[in-house]
Coordinates of C-alpha atoms in Angstrom, one line a residue:
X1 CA 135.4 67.3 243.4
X2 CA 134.8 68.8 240.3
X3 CA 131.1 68.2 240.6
X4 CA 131.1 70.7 243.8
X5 CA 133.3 73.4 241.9
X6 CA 130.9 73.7 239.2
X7 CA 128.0 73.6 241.5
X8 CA 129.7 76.2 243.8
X9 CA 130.2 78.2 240.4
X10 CA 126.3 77.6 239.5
X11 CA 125.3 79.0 242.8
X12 CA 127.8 81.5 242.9
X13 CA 126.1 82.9 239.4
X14 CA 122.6 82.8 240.4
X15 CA 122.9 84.4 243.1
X16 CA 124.9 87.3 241.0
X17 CA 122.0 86.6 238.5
X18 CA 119.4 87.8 241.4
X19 CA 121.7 90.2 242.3
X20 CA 121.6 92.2 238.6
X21 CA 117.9 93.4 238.6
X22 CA 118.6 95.7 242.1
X23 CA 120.0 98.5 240.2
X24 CA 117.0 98.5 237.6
X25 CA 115.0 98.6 240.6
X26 CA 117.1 101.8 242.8
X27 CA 117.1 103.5 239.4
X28 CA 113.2 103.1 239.0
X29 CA 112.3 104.2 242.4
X30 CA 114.5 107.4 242.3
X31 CA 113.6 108.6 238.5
X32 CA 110.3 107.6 239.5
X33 CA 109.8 106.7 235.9
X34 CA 109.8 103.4 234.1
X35 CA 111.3 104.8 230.7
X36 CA 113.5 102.9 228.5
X37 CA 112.9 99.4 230.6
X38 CA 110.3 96.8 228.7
X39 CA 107.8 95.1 230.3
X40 CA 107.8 92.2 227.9
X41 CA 111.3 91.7 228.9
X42 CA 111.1 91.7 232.4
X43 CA 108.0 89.3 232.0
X44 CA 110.0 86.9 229.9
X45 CA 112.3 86.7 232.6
X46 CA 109.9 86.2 235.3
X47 CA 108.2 83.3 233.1
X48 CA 111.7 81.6 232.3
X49 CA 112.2 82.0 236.0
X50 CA 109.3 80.6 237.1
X51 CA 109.4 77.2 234.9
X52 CA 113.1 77.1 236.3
X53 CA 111.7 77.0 239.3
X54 CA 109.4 74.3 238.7
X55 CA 111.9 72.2 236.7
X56 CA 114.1 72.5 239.8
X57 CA 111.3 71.3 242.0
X58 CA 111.1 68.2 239.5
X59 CA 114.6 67.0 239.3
X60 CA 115.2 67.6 243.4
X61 CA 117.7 70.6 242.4
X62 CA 117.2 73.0 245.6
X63 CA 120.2 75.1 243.9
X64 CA 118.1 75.9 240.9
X65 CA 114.6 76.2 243.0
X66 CA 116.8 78.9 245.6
X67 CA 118.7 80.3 242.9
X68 CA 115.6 81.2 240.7
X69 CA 113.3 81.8 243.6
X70 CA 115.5 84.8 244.6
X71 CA 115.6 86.3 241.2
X72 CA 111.9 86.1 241.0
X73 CA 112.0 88.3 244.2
X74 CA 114.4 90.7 242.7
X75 CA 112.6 91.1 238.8
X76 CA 109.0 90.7 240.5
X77 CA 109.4 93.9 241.7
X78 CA 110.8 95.6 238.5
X79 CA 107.4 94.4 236.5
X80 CA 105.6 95.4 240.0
X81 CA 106.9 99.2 239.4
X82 CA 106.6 99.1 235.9
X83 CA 103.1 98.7 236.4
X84 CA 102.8 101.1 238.7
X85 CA 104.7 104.4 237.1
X86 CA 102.8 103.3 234.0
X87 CA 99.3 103.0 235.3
X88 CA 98.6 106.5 234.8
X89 CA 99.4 106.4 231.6
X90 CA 96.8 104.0 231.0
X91 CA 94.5 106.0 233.0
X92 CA 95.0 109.3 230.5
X93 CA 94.7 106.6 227.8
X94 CA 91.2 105.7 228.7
X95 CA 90.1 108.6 229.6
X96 CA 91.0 110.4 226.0
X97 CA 89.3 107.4 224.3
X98 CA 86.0 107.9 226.2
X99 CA 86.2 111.3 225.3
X100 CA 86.5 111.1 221.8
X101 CA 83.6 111.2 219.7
X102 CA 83.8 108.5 217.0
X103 CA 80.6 109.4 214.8
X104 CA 82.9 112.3 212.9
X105 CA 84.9 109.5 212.1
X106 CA 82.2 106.9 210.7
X107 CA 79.7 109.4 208.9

């Protein structure tokens, strides 16, 4: 009985664990900006998500491999986006560095 409850409660906060990286997502898409939210720990999450995937796989646990696959499909999107807004940042990036003439620099 009180293997079920806990397992119930396990579930229950997985799914609420999927459930958390929505909002990140709505408020991404409507600043259109990726400000204030870090890549590295959105990719942590995706990586610790991932291996608890694969450690559910392992152990026959289809609450963890569910539970986990869902909030890959909820953060995979926020590291998606982040990529995305930031990409022309890059862009200007690369673009100043070709520009820049480094021989002032060296001579």
């Amino acid at each position: 009985m009180y293997r079920e409850v806990i397992e119930t409660i396990f579930s229950l906060g997985l799914f609420i664990n999927a459930l958390s990286f929505i909002p990140q997502i709505i408020r991404i898409i409507k600043e259109r900006s990726t400000k204030g939210v870090s890549l590295i720990t959105f990719s942590v999450f995706f990586i610790t998500q991932a291996s608890a995937v694969l450690y559910g796989l392992m152990i026959d646990s289809w609450i963890l491999v569910v539970g986990y696959l869902l909030s890959m499909l909820t953060c995979g999107p926020v590291i998606s986006l982040i990529f995305y807004f930031r990409r022309n940042y890059f862009i200007k990036l690369y673009i100043v560095f070709i520009s820049t003439n480094y021989t002032d620099i060296y001579c």
